[in-house]
Amino acid sequence: MLEAHERAGLAGQFIEALLQVPVLCCRAGAGELEAGIKRFLPDFMTNSFPFFLSREMMESLEPSVIYHMTDFAGLNFQMFLYGEGEGEPAPSASLYALVAGPYLAVKPDEPFCERVLQENGQSLSLMVPFRQFCLGLPIVSTSVMIGAMRTAVKAVTGEDGDILYRHYEPREKAGQPPLYQGGGEEAVMELLEERYRYEKLMLQEVRQGNTDRALDYFRQFSRASRSIVRTEDPIRTSKNLGFSLNTMLRKSAELAGIHPVYLDIISSNFALLIENAYRMEEVEDIKFHMIGAYCRFVRTERLDQYSPLVRRAVTYIRLHLAEPLTLRQIAEGIRVSPSYLSRTFNREMGESVSNYIAGARVEKAAELLKFTGLPVQNIAAYVGFANLNYFSRCFRLHKGMTPTQYRNRKS
């Protein structure tokens, strides 16, 4: 099992790859955090703006809570503390921190930069370098960042319940303790909690392959998200949410027993579709198609109700469908005796290995007939039927019609 530091490193790589936000993992001490965060800031920033984390503030932080901190320069950081072991309460001396940032929630135009400099009593001669630095930072909405950090907290700490979120901003005058923002933040938190509740319900339905209910929860999830997300680049935000949704759907399908080989293909294809989309409507349509596709795949390919032996056998068959397959070959491939495999497969699947192979080949052929223009004889060979007549007999047995009739009906 991976250590907490290793899990934190992987979570940090996930955030950096998904959102281009730098991530720091270090001991949760004020000195260590200040030194680490300042590595991401130019010298003129560290010399002109006070550091926003004090020792007193660090001592007040709790493990497994997401802290969103906006510093004196308007830069955003999100952080959580974790112990050395999964789920273990740890004394403050052994706590570590994962910090994501700096990033901005809005585009840094001239009025933004001028306001930050004036509020901190800095000369406007810093306008050019300050704005150039800000323009190089990633722009990420609060809700997207919280979603990524929430995933990271669960991956690192093993927390399974709701993850608390708190937002701190510095006082206007340097030297005063940070101020916890209440009031409007409570309303945002209610929306976030509603959003995460619908997210959880949606993923539960995806794991069961229930398309209609999953889409219904996704619509409610989207409405809650629109109430929170406010950015100047809505298409980029929608794409980032699409990438996060793709990752969550993949995880739900994996929990349903879908082999990672298939999930790699599905998730990679949808990631390309999302990134290459040019219009907001196109990105939103892809999200709905993505949920439907994962649900359909779970319904047709899920294996979580079977024993590990049968799951290995089915996966082997699916990966070698185009090759000549025999009971002995499959048994050798998964390192089990043919007789034991045959008995177990028949008991759990309700059919013999040979019948399952024929059915799987017919289903794959039906998919190719529906979505490609390949000749019937090519499809037969592609799915492992060496004899065209035998392919036609098997297809008629499973589908009640010939391959040509099936293609014409579907078209």
Short mmCIF file of C-alpha atoms in Angstrom, two decimals:
data_model
loop_
_atom_site.label_atom_id
_atom_site.label_comp_id
_atom_site.label_asym_id
_atom_site.label_seq_id
_atom_site.Cartn_x
_atom_site.Cartn_y
_atom_site.Cartn_z
CA MET A 1 0.00 0.00 0.00
CA LEU A 2 1.29 3.47 -0.85
CA GLU A 3 2.43 5.73 1.98
CA ALA A 4 0.61 9.00 2.58
CA HIS A 5 3.50 11.00 1.06
CA GLU A 6 3.37 8.89 -2.10
CA ARG A 7 -0.40 9.30 -2.36
CA ALA A 8 0.01 13.05 -1.85
CA GLY A 9 2.59 13.15 -4.63
CA LEU A 10 0.22 11.37 -7.01
CA ALA A 11 -2.66 13.67 -6.00
CA GLY A 12 -0.42 16.67 -6.67
CA GLN A 13 0.46 15.34 -10.12
CA PHE A 14 -3.27 14.92 -10.83
CA ILE A 15 -3.99 18.57 -9.93
CA GLU A 16 -1.00 19.88 -11.88
CA ALA A 17 -1.93 17.86 -14.99
CA LEU A 18 -5.64 18.72 -14.81
CA LEU A 19 -5.51 22.40 -13.89
CA GLN A 20 -1.85 23.47 -14.45
CA VAL A 21 -1.79 24.68 -10.83
CA PRO A 22 1.57 24.11 -9.06
CA VAL A 23 1.46 21.86 -6.00
CA LEU A 24 3.72 21.76 -2.95
CA CYS A 25 3.93 18.89 -0.42
CA CYS A 26 5.92 19.56 2.75
CA ARG A 27 5.76 19.53 6.55
CA ALA A 28 2.93 21.65 7.94
CA GLY A 29 5.13 24.23 9.61
CA ALA A 30 4.86 27.97 8.98
CA GLY A 31 8.55 28.19 8.07
CA GLU A 32 8.51 25.21 5.71
CA LEU A 33 5.34 26.42 3.99
CA GLU A 34 6.61 29.97 3.59
CA ALA A 35 9.88 28.77 2.05
CA GLY A 36 8.06 26.36 -0.26
CA ILE A 37 5.38 28.79 -1.46
CA LYS A 38 7.88 31.60 -2.05
CA ARG A 39 9.64 29.39 -4.58
CA PHE A 40 6.64 30.00 -6.86
CA LEU A 41 6.82 33.81 -6.45
CA PRO A 42 9.25 36.32 -8.02
CA ASP A 43 11.55 38.29 -5.71
CA PHE A 44 9.71 41.59 -6.15
CA MET A 45 6.53 39.89 -4.84
CA THR A 46 8.16 38.38 -1.77
CA ASN A 47 9.80 41.73 -1.01
CA SER A 48 6.66 43.84 -1.60
CA PHE A 49 3.83 41.80 -0.06
CA PRO A 50 3.67 40.31 3.45
CA PHE A 51 3.35 36.53 3.70
CA PHE A 52 -0.20 35.47 4.48
CA LEU A 53 0.40 32.40 6.68
CA SER A 54 1.37 32.96 10.31
CA ARG A 55 2.43 30.41 12.92
CA GLU A 56 -0.75 31.11 14.92
CA MET A 57 -2.90 30.48 11.88
CA MET A 58 -1.12 27.20 11.09
CA GLU A 59 -1.71 25.98 14.64
CA SER A 60 -5.46 26.56 14.22
CA LEU A 61 -5.79 24.41 11.09
CA GLU A 62 -7.32 20.93 11.24
CA PRO A 63 -6.40 17.85 9.17
CA SER A 64 -8.52 16.79 6.18
CA VAL A 65 -10.20 20.22 5.86
CA ILE A 66 -9.79 22.20 2.62
CA TYR A 67 -8.55 25.72 3.37
CA HIS A 68 -8.90 28.26 0.57
CA MET A 69 -6.58 31.22 1.23
CA THR A 70 -6.40 34.45 -0.72
CA ASP A 71 -3.19 36.36 -0.02
CA PHE A 72 -2.52 40.12 0.05
CA ALA A 73 -1.77 40.12 -3.69
CA GLY A 74 -5.10 38.49 -4.56
CA LEU A 75 -3.45 35.14 -5.33
CA ASN A 76 -5.34 31.98 -4.38
CA PHE A 77 -4.04 28.89 -2.63
CA GLN A 78 -5.88 25.80 -1.43
CA MET A 79 -4.41 23.52 1.19
CA PHE A 80 -5.16 20.57 3.43
CA LEU A 81 -3.18 18.84 6.18
CA TYR A 82 -2.65 15.10 6.45
CA GLY A 83 -0.86 12.65 8.72
CA GLU A 84 1.72 10.03 7.88
CA GLY A 85 -0.77 7.17 7.71
CA GLU A 86 -4.19 6.83 6.13
CA GLY A 87 -6.96 7.73 8.54
CA GLU A 88 -4.56 8.16 11.48
CA PRO A 89 -4.92 11.17 13.78
CA ALA A 90 -1.54 12.79 14.00
CA PRO A 91 0.06 15.27 16.38
CA SER A 92 0.78 18.63 14.81
CA ALA A 93 4.51 17.86 14.73
CA SER A 94 3.92 15.00 12.27
CA LEU A 95 1.37 16.74 10.04
CA TYR A 96 2.12 17.48 6.40
CA ALA A 97 0.49 19.90 3.96
CA LEU A 98 -0.51 19.69 0.33
CA VAL A 99 -0.76 23.21 -1.11
CA ALA A 100 -2.10 24.01 -4.58
CA GLY A 101 -1.32 27.48 -5.88
CA PRO A 102 -0.82 30.22 -6.73
CA TYR A 103 -3.72 30.59 -9.15
CA LEU A 104 -6.34 33.22 -9.96
CA ALA A 105 -10.12 32.95 -10.10
CA VAL A 106 -10.50 35.90 -12.50
CA LYS A 107 -8.54 37.31 -15.43
CA PRO A 108 -5.92 39.82 -14.14
CA ASP A 109 -6.86 42.98 -16.06
CA GLU A 110 -5.27 46.36 -15.33
CA PRO A 111 -7.94 47.50 -12.82
CA PHE A 112 -7.39 44.30 -10.82
CA CYS A 113 -3.62 44.76 -10.72
CA GLU A 114 -3.87 48.47 -9.92
CA ARG A 115 -6.30 47.83 -7.06
CA VAL A 116 -4.02 45.17 -5.53
CA LEU A 117 -0.99 47.47 -5.64
CA GLN A 118 -2.90 50.43 -4.17
CA GLU A 119 -4.43 48.37 -1.36
CA ASN A 120 -0.95 47.21 -0.36
CA GLY A 121 0.63 50.67 -0.59
CA GLN A 122 2.88 49.68 -3.49
CA SER A 123 4.13 51.91 -6.28
CA LEU A 124 2.37 51.65 -9.63
CA SER A 125 5.86 51.20 -11.12
CA LEU A 126 5.31 47.51 -10.24
CA MET A 127 2.28 47.36 -12.56
CA VAL A 128 4.12 45.84 -15.53
CA PRO A 129 6.02 43.05 -13.71
CA PHE A 130 3.06 42.30 -11.43
CA ARG A 131 0.61 41.98 -14.31
CA GLN A 132 3.07 39.92 -16.36
CA PHE A 133 3.41 37.52 -13.43
CA CYS A 134 -0.37 37.33 -12.99
CA LEU A 135 -0.95 36.69 -16.70
CA GLY A 136 1.25 33.60 -16.39
CA LEU A 137 -0.88 32.09 -13.62
CA PRO A 138 -3.62 29.54 -14.29
CA ILE A 139 -7.22 30.77 -13.98
CA VAL A 140 -9.41 28.24 -12.19
CA SER A 141 -12.89 28.67 -10.75
CA THR A 142 -13.36 28.07 -7.03
CA SER A 143 -15.77 25.19 -7.55
CA VAL A 144 -13.42 23.35 -9.94
CA MET A 145 -10.48 23.81 -7.57
CA ILE A 146 -12.51 22.58 -4.60
CA GLY A 147 -13.59 19.53 -6.60
CA ALA A 148 -9.97 18.66 -7.43
CA MET A 149 -8.84 19.21 -3.82
CA ARG A 150 -11.74 17.15 -2.52
CA THR A 151 -10.60 14.25 -4.70
CA ALA A 152 -7.04 14.74 -3.42
CA VAL A 153 -8.12 14.73 0.25
CA LYS A 154 -9.97 11.44 -0.21
CA ALA A 155 -7.07 9.88 -2.11
CA VAL A 156 -4.48 10.89 0.48
CA THR A 157 -6.37 10.46 3.76
CA GLY A 158 -8.95 7.83 2.90
CA GLU A 159 -11.75 10.10 4.12
CA ASP A 160 -15.09 8.83 2.83
CA GLY A 161 -17.52 11.46 4.14
CA ASP A 162 -18.08 15.10 3.27
CA ILE A 163 -14.94 17.26 3.22
CA LEU A 164 -15.17 20.59 5.04
CA TYR A 165 -14.18 23.79 3.22
CA ARG A 166 -13.12 27.13 4.72
CA HIS A 167 -12.03 30.36 3.08
CA TYR A 168 -9.57 32.78 4.68
CA GLU A 169 -8.52 36.22 3.50
CA PRO A 170 -5.91 38.54 5.07
CA ARG A 171 -6.89 41.71 6.92
CA GLU A 172 -6.51 44.90 4.96
CA LYS A 173 -3.63 46.01 7.18
CA ALA A 174 -0.53 43.91 7.37
CA GLY A 175 0.15 42.43 10.77
CA GLN A 176 -3.48 41.60 11.60
CA PRO A 177 -4.56 37.94 11.76
CA PRO A 178 -6.36 36.41 8.75
CA LEU A 179 -10.09 36.90 8.57
CA TYR A 180 -12.49 34.02 8.08
CA GLN A 181 -15.09 35.05 5.55
CA GLY A 182 -18.61 34.21 6.67
CA GLY A 183 -22.01 35.38 5.51
CA GLY A 184 -22.07 34.84 1.75
CA GLU A 185 -19.62 31.99 2.11
CA GLU A 186 -22.25 30.01 4.01
CA ALA A 187 -24.59 30.28 1.03
CA VAL A 188 -21.82 29.10 -1.28
CA MET A 189 -21.14 26.18 1.04
CA GLU A 190 -24.80 25.16 0.93
CA LEU A 191 -24.66 25.15 -2.88
CA LEU A 192 -21.41 23.16 -2.81
CA GLU A 193 -22.93 20.60 -0.46
CA GLU A 194 -25.95 20.30 -2.75
CA ARG A 195 -23.65 19.94 -5.75
CA TYR A 196 -21.60 17.17 -4.11
CA ARG A 197 -24.76 15.36 -3.01
CA TYR A 198 -26.03 15.22 -6.59
CA GLU A 199 -22.55 14.24 -7.77
CA LYS A 200 -22.51 11.28 -5.38
CA LEU A 201 -26.02 10.18 -6.43
CA MET A 202 -25.10 10.49 -10.12
CA LEU A 203 -21.99 8.34 -9.72
CA GLN A 204 -23.95 5.70 -7.81
CA GLU A 205 -26.37 5.42 -10.75
CA VAL A 206 -23.49 5.24 -13.24
CA ARG A 207 -22.02 2.35 -11.29
CA GLN A 208 -25.35 0.54 -11.72
CA GLY A 209 -25.63 1.51 -15.39
CA ASN A 210 -28.86 3.51 -14.87
CA THR A 211 -28.64 6.10 -17.67
CA ASP A 212 -31.89 7.99 -17.08
CA ARG A 213 -31.38 8.46 -13.36
CA ALA A 214 -27.71 9.34 -13.79
CA LEU A 215 -28.61 12.03 -16.34
CA ASP A 216 -31.35 13.39 -14.07
CA TYR A 217 -28.90 13.79 -11.19
CA PHE A 218 -26.34 15.31 -13.57
CA ARG A 219 -28.86 18.00 -14.60
CA GLN A 220 -29.40 18.90 -10.95
CA PHE A 221 -25.63 18.78 -10.37
CA SER A 222 -25.15 21.17 -13.31
CA ARG A 223 -27.76 23.62 -12.01
CA ALA A 224 -25.99 23.74 -8.63
CA SER A 225 -22.65 24.23 -10.37
CA ARG A 226 -23.93 27.16 -12.45
CA SER A 227 -24.96 28.91 -9.26
CA ILE A 228 -21.37 28.78 -8.03
CA VAL A 229 -19.11 29.09 -11.09
CA ARG A 230 -18.34 32.62 -12.24
CA THR A 231 -15.41 33.05 -14.66
CA GLU A 232 -14.49 35.15 -17.67
CA ASP A 233 -13.70 32.03 -19.73
CA PRO A 234 -16.83 29.86 -19.44
CA ILE A 235 -15.73 27.46 -22.21
CA ARG A 236 -12.44 26.71 -20.44
CA THR A 237 -14.32 26.22 -17.18
CA SER A 238 -16.82 23.91 -18.87
CA LYS A 239 -13.97 21.89 -20.38
CA ASN A 240 -12.24 21.56 -17.00
CA LEU A 241 -15.50 20.38 -15.46
CA GLY A 242 -15.81 17.92 -18.33
CA PHE A 243 -12.36 16.50 -17.63
CA SER A 244 -13.24 16.12 -13.94
CA LEU A 245 -16.53 14.43 -14.87
CA ASN A 246 -14.69 12.03 -17.20
CA THR A 247 -12.33 11.07 -14.36
CA MET A 248 -15.21 10.49 -11.92
CA LEU A 249 -17.18 8.43 -14.45
CA ARG A 250 -14.14 6.29 -15.19
CA LYS A 251 -13.65 5.60 -11.49
CA SER A 252 -17.32 4.62 -11.07
CA ALA A 253 -17.12 2.27 -14.05
CA GLU A 254 -13.93 0.75 -12.65
CA LEU A 255 -15.71 0.09 -9.34
CA ALA A 256 -18.35 -1.78 -11.36
CA GLY A 257 -15.65 -4.17 -12.54
CA ILE A 258 -14.88 -2.72 -15.98
CA HIS A 259 -11.32 -3.54 -17.04
CA PRO A 260 -8.93 -0.52 -17.15
CA VAL A 261 -7.96 -1.38 -20.74
CA TYR A 262 -11.46 -0.49 -21.95
CA LEU A 263 -11.69 2.53 -19.68
CA ASP A 264 -8.43 3.94 -21.03
CA ILE A 265 -9.89 3.90 -24.54
CA ILE A 266 -13.21 5.47 -23.52
CA SER A 267 -11.77 8.17 -21.26
CA SER A 268 -9.02 9.10 -23.76
CA ASN A 269 -11.53 9.49 -26.59
CA PHE A 270 -13.82 11.69 -24.52
CA ALA A 271 -10.87 13.80 -23.30
CA LEU A 272 -9.96 14.51 -26.92
CA LEU A 273 -13.55 15.38 -27.80
CA ILE A 274 -13.76 17.81 -24.87
CA GLU A 275 -10.47 19.52 -25.64
CA ASN A 276 -11.26 19.89 -29.35
CA ALA A 277 -14.73 21.37 -28.78
CA TYR A 278 -15.12 25.03 -29.77
CA ARG A 279 -18.56 25.95 -28.47
CA MET A 280 -20.13 25.78 -25.01
CA GLU A 281 -23.11 23.82 -26.35
CA GLU A 282 -20.76 21.25 -27.85
CA VAL A 283 -18.94 20.72 -24.54
CA GLU A 284 -22.22 20.32 -22.66
CA ASP A 285 -23.52 17.81 -25.24
CA ILE A 286 -20.34 15.75 -24.84
CA LYS A 287 -20.94 15.52 -21.08
CA PHE A 288 -24.40 14.03 -21.60
CA HIS A 289 -23.12 11.59 -24.23
CA MET A 290 -20.25 10.66 -21.91
CA ILE A 291 -22.59 9.72 -19.05
CA GLY A 292 -24.75 7.67 -21.40
CA ALA A 293 -21.71 5.88 -22.85
CA TYR A 294 -20.27 4.95 -19.46
CA CYS A 295 -23.68 3.70 -18.28
CA ARG A 296 -24.15 1.57 -21.39
CA PHE A 297 -20.67 0.12 -20.98
CA VAL A 298 -21.35 -0.74 -17.34
CA ARG A 299 -24.60 -2.48 -18.29
CA THR A 300 -22.96 -4.59 -20.99
CA GLU A 301 -19.48 -5.13 -19.56
CA ARG A 302 -19.74 -5.02 -15.76
CA LEU A 303 -18.11 -7.91 -13.92
CA ASP A 304 -18.24 -6.92 -10.25
CA GLN A 305 -20.92 -9.55 -9.49
CA TYR A 306 -18.59 -12.39 -10.52
CA SER A 307 -15.66 -14.06 -8.78
CA PRO A 308 -12.09 -12.91 -9.54
CA LEU A 309 -11.52 -16.11 -11.55
CA VAL A 310 -14.49 -15.50 -13.85
CA ARG A 311 -13.58 -11.81 -14.19
CA ARG A 312 -10.09 -12.80 -15.33
CA ALA A 313 -11.50 -15.33 -17.79
CA VAL A 314 -13.99 -12.87 -19.30
CA THR A 315 -11.34 -10.16 -19.59
CA TYR A 316 -8.98 -12.60 -21.30
CA ILE A 317 -11.70 -13.58 -23.78
CA ARG A 318 -12.55 -9.96 -24.57
CA LEU A 319 -8.91 -9.02 -25.11
CA HIS A 320 -8.27 -12.00 -27.39
CA LEU A 321 -11.64 -12.13 -29.14
CA ALA A 322 -10.19 -12.05 -32.68
CA GLU A 323 -7.87 -15.00 -31.96
CA PRO A 324 -8.74 -18.72 -31.96
CA LEU A 325 -9.91 -19.38 -28.38
CA THR A 326 -10.25 -22.70 -26.57
CA LEU A 327 -11.01 -23.58 -22.96
CA ARG A 328 -7.46 -24.90 -22.49
CA GLN A 329 -5.87 -21.76 -23.97
CA ILE A 330 -7.93 -19.47 -21.71
CA ALA A 331 -7.14 -21.63 -18.65
CA GLU A 332 -3.44 -21.46 -19.42
CA GLY A 333 -3.68 -17.71 -19.94
CA ILE A 334 -5.14 -17.14 -16.47
CA ARG A 335 -3.20 -20.01 -14.82
CA VAL A 336 -5.99 -22.31 -13.71
CA SER A 337 -7.02 -25.85 -14.64
CA PRO A 338 -9.47 -26.17 -17.58
CA SER A 339 -11.91 -28.34 -15.61
CA TYR A 340 -12.07 -25.93 -12.66
CA LEU A 341 -12.52 -22.96 -15.00
CA SER A 342 -15.29 -24.76 -16.89
CA ARG A 343 -17.23 -25.65 -13.72
CA THR A 344 -16.88 -22.20 -12.16
CA PHE A 345 -17.73 -20.37 -15.40
CA ASN A 346 -20.84 -22.49 -16.02
CA ARG A 347 -22.06 -22.00 -12.45
CA GLU A 348 -21.65 -18.21 -12.38
CA MET A 349 -22.38 -17.27 -16.00
CA GLY A 350 -25.09 -19.84 -16.67
CA GLU A 351 -23.48 -20.91 -19.94
CA SER A 352 -20.37 -22.65 -21.19
CA VAL A 353 -17.15 -20.88 -22.08
CA SER A 354 -17.63 -21.69 -25.78
CA ASN A 355 -21.17 -20.29 -25.82
CA TYR A 356 -20.00 -17.13 -24.08
CA ILE A 357 -17.22 -16.68 -26.66
CA ALA A 358 -19.69 -17.00 -29.54
CA GLY A 359 -22.08 -14.52 -27.90
CA ALA A 360 -19.32 -12.02 -27.21
CA ARG A 361 -18.17 -12.23 -30.82
CA VAL A 362 -21.71 -11.68 -32.10
CA GLU A 363 -22.17 -8.61 -29.83
CA LYS A 364 -18.91 -7.12 -31.08
CA ALA A 365 -19.92 -7.84 -34.66
CA ALA A 366 -23.30 -6.17 -34.09
CA GLU A 367 -21.52 -3.07 -32.82
CA LEU A 368 -19.32 -2.95 -35.94
CA LEU A 369 -22.31 -3.51 -38.22
CA LYS A 370 -24.08 -0.59 -36.57
CA PHE A 371 -21.24 1.93 -36.44
CA THR A 372 -18.96 1.05 -39.41
CA GLY A 373 -19.30 0.34 -43.09
CA LEU A 374 -16.93 -2.65 -43.07
CA PRO A 375 -17.99 -5.58 -45.26
CA VAL A 376 -19.68 -8.43 -43.38
CA GLN A 377 -16.88 -10.91 -44.18
CA ASN A 378 -14.28 -8.49 -42.77
CA ILE A 379 -16.29 -8.05 -39.59
CA ALA A 380 -16.62 -11.82 -39.19
CA ALA A 381 -12.84 -12.25 -39.43
CA TYR A 382 -12.21 -9.29 -37.14
CA VAL A 383 -14.24 -10.78 -34.27
CA GLY A 384 -12.77 -14.27 -34.65
CA PHE A 385 -15.07 -16.17 -37.02
CA ALA A 386 -12.96 -17.98 -39.61
CA ASN A 387 -16.03 -19.26 -41.47
CA LEU A 388 -18.59 -16.78 -42.83
CA ASN A 389 -21.44 -19.31 -42.87
CA TYR A 390 -20.79 -20.25 -39.23
CA PHE A 391 -20.74 -16.53 -38.35
CA SER A 392 -24.13 -16.04 -40.03
CA ARG A 393 -25.65 -19.02 -38.17
CA CYS A 394 -24.34 -17.77 -34.80
CA PHE A 395 -25.53 -14.24 -35.53
CA ARG A 396 -29.04 -15.44 -36.48
CA LEU A 397 -29.14 -17.60 -33.33
CA HIS A 398 -28.36 -14.64 -31.05
CA LYS A 399 -30.07 -11.79 -32.93
CA GLY A 400 -32.90 -13.54 -34.79
CA MET A 401 -31.77 -12.18 -38.16
CA THR A 402 -28.80 -12.25 -40.53
CA PRO A 403 -25.92 -9.73 -40.22
CA THR A 404 -27.11 -7.94 -43.37
CA GLN A 405 -30.68 -7.67 -42.08
CA TYR A 406 -29.36 -6.32 -38.76
CA ARG A 407 -27.29 -3.65 -40.50
CA ASN A 408 -30.17 -2.55 -42.73
CA ARG A 409 -32.59 -2.42 -39.79
CA LYS A 410 -30.23 -0.27 -37.70
CA SER A 411 -29.45 2.09 -40.56
#
